[in-house]
Coordinates of C-alpha atoms in Angstrom, one line a residue:
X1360 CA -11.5 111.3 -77.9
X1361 CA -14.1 109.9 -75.6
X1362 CA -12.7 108.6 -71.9
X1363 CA -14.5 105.2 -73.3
X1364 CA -12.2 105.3 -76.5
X1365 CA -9.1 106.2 -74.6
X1366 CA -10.1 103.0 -72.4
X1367 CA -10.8 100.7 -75.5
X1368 CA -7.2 102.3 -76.8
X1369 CA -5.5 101.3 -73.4
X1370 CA -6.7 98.0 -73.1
X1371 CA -5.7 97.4 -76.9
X1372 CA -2.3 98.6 -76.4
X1373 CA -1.5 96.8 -73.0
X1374 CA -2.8 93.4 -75.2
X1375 CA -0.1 94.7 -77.7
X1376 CA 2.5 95.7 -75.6
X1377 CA 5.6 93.6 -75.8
X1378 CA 4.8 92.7 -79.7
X1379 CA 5.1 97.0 -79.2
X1380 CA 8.0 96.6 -77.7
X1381 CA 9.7 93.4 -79.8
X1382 CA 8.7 95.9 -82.9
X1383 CA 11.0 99.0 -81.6
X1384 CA 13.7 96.9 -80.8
X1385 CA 13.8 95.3 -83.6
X1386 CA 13.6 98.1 -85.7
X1387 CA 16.5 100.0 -83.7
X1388 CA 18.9 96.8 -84.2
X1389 CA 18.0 96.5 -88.0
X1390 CA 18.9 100.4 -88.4
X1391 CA 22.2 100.9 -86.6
X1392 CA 23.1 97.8 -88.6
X1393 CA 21.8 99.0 -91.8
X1394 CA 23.7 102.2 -91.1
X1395 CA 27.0 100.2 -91.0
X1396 CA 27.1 99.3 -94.3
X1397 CA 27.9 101.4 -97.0
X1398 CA 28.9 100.9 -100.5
X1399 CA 33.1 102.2 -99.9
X1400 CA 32.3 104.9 -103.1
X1401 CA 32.8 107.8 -100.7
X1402 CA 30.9 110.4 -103.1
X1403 CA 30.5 113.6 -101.1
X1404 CA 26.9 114.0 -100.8
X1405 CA 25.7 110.8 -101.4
X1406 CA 24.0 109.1 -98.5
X1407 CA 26.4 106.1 -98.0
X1408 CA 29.1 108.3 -97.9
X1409 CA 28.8 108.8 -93.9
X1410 CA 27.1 105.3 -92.2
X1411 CA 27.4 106.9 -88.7
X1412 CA 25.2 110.1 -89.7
X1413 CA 22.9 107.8 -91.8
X1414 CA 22.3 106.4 -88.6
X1415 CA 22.1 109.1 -86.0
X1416 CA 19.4 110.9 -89.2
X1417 CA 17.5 107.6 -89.0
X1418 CA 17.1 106.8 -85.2
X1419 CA 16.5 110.9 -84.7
X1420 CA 13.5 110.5 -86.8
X1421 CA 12.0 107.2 -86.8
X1422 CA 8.9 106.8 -88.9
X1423 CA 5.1 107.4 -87.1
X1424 CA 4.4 103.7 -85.7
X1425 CA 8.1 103.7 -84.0
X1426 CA 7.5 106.7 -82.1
X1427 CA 3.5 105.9 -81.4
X1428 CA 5.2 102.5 -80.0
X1429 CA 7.7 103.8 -77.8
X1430 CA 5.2 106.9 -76.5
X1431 CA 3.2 103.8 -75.5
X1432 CA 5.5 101.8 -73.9
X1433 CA 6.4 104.7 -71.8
X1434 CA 2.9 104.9 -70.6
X1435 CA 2.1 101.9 -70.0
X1436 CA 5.8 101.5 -68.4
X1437 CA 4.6 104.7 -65.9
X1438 CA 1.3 103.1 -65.2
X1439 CA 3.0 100.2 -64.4
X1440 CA 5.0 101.4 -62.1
X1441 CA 2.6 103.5 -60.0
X1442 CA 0.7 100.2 -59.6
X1443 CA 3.9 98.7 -58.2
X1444 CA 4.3 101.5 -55.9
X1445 CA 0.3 101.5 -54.8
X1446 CA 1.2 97.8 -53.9
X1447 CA 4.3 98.6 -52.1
X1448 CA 2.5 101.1 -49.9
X1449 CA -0.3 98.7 -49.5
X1450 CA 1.7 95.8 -48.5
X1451 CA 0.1 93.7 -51.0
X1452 CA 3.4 92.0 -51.7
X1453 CA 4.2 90.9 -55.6
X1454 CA 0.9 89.6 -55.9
X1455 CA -1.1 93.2 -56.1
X1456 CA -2.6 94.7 -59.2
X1457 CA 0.6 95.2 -60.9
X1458 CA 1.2 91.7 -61.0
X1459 CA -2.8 91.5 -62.2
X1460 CA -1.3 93.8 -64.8
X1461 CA 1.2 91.8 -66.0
X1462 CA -0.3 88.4 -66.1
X1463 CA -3.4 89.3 -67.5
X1464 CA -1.8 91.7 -70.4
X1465 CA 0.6 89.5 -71.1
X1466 CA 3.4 91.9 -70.4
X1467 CA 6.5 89.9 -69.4
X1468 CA 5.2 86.5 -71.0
X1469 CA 3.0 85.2 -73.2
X1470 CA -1.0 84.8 -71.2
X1471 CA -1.4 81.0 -69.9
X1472 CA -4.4 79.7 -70.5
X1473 CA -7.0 79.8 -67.6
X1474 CA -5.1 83.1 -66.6
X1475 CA -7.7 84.4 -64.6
X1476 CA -9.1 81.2 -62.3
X1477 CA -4.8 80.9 -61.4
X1478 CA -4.6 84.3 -60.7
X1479 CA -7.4 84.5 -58.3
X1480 CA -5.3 81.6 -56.5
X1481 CA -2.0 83.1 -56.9
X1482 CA -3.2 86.6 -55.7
X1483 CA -6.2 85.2 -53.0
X1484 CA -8.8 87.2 -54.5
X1485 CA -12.2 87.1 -55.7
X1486 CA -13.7 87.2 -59.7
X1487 CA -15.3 90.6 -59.0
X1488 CA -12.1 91.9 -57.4
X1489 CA -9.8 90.7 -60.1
X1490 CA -11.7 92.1 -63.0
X1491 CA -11.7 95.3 -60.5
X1492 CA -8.5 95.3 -60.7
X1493 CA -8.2 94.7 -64.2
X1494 CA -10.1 97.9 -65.1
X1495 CA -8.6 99.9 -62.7
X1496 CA -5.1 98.8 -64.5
X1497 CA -6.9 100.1 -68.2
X1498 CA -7.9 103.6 -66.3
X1499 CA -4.0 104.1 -65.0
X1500 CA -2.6 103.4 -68.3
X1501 CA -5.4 105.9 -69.8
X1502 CA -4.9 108.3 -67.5
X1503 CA -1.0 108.3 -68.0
X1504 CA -2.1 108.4 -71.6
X1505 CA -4.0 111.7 -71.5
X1506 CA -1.0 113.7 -72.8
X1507 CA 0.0 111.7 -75.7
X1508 CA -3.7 111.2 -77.4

């Protein structure tokens, strides 16, 4: 994969990250309660027989898009948190490029419409530095993403 794919593939999943997120968790609530119920026959070998295993077998091994989900979430979680640090160190306050990061991604909350005009007043910065800042957020989460593509 091309450093300009893995970009495209960053920026994609930092669009799609907390659908990503509402996905997994979804899917881990619907299989521990799935794995509570059971039909009471009690045949040995049968798959209902044990609810508890039935769980632990399913969470161990969740199906392809669970674990591409989660293995993205952690990067983009990593990213995100080296950002936070850079601003720390920095001193730019809550308003740095982690803060770009969420806004413009739509990470916490849904993106407000004329995001990008309010965030260069929220964060006192310029159009060329907030798209900057914008692609250096894609290259961070690419770079974290380097070992999982």
């Amino acid at each position: 994969m091309t450093l300009g794919e893995l970009r495209d593939l960053a920026a994609k999943k930092l669009k799609s990250y907390r659908d990503d997120c509402a996905t997994v968790a979804r899917w881990e609530s619907e299989t521990a309660i799935l794995g509570g119920k059971s039909d009471n026959m009690g045949i040995r070998g049968s798959t209902t027989s044990d609810p508890t295993a039935n769980v632990a077998t399913r969470m161990a091994e969740p199906p392809t898009y669970i674990k591409e989900a989660r293995d993205w979430a952690a990067v983009i979680n990593s990213a995100w948190a080296e950002l936070r640090q850079e601003d720390a160190e920095k001193e730019l306050g809550e308003r740095g490029k982690a803060y770009i990061m969420e806004m413009c991604y739509g990470l916490l909350a849904p993106i407000r419409k004329h995001n990008e005009d309010l965030l260069q007043d929220e964060c006192a910065i310029s159009r060329s530095t907030l798209y900057n800042w914008k692609n250096e957020c894609v290259n961070v989460v690419a770079h974290h993403a380097s070992g999982i593509v």
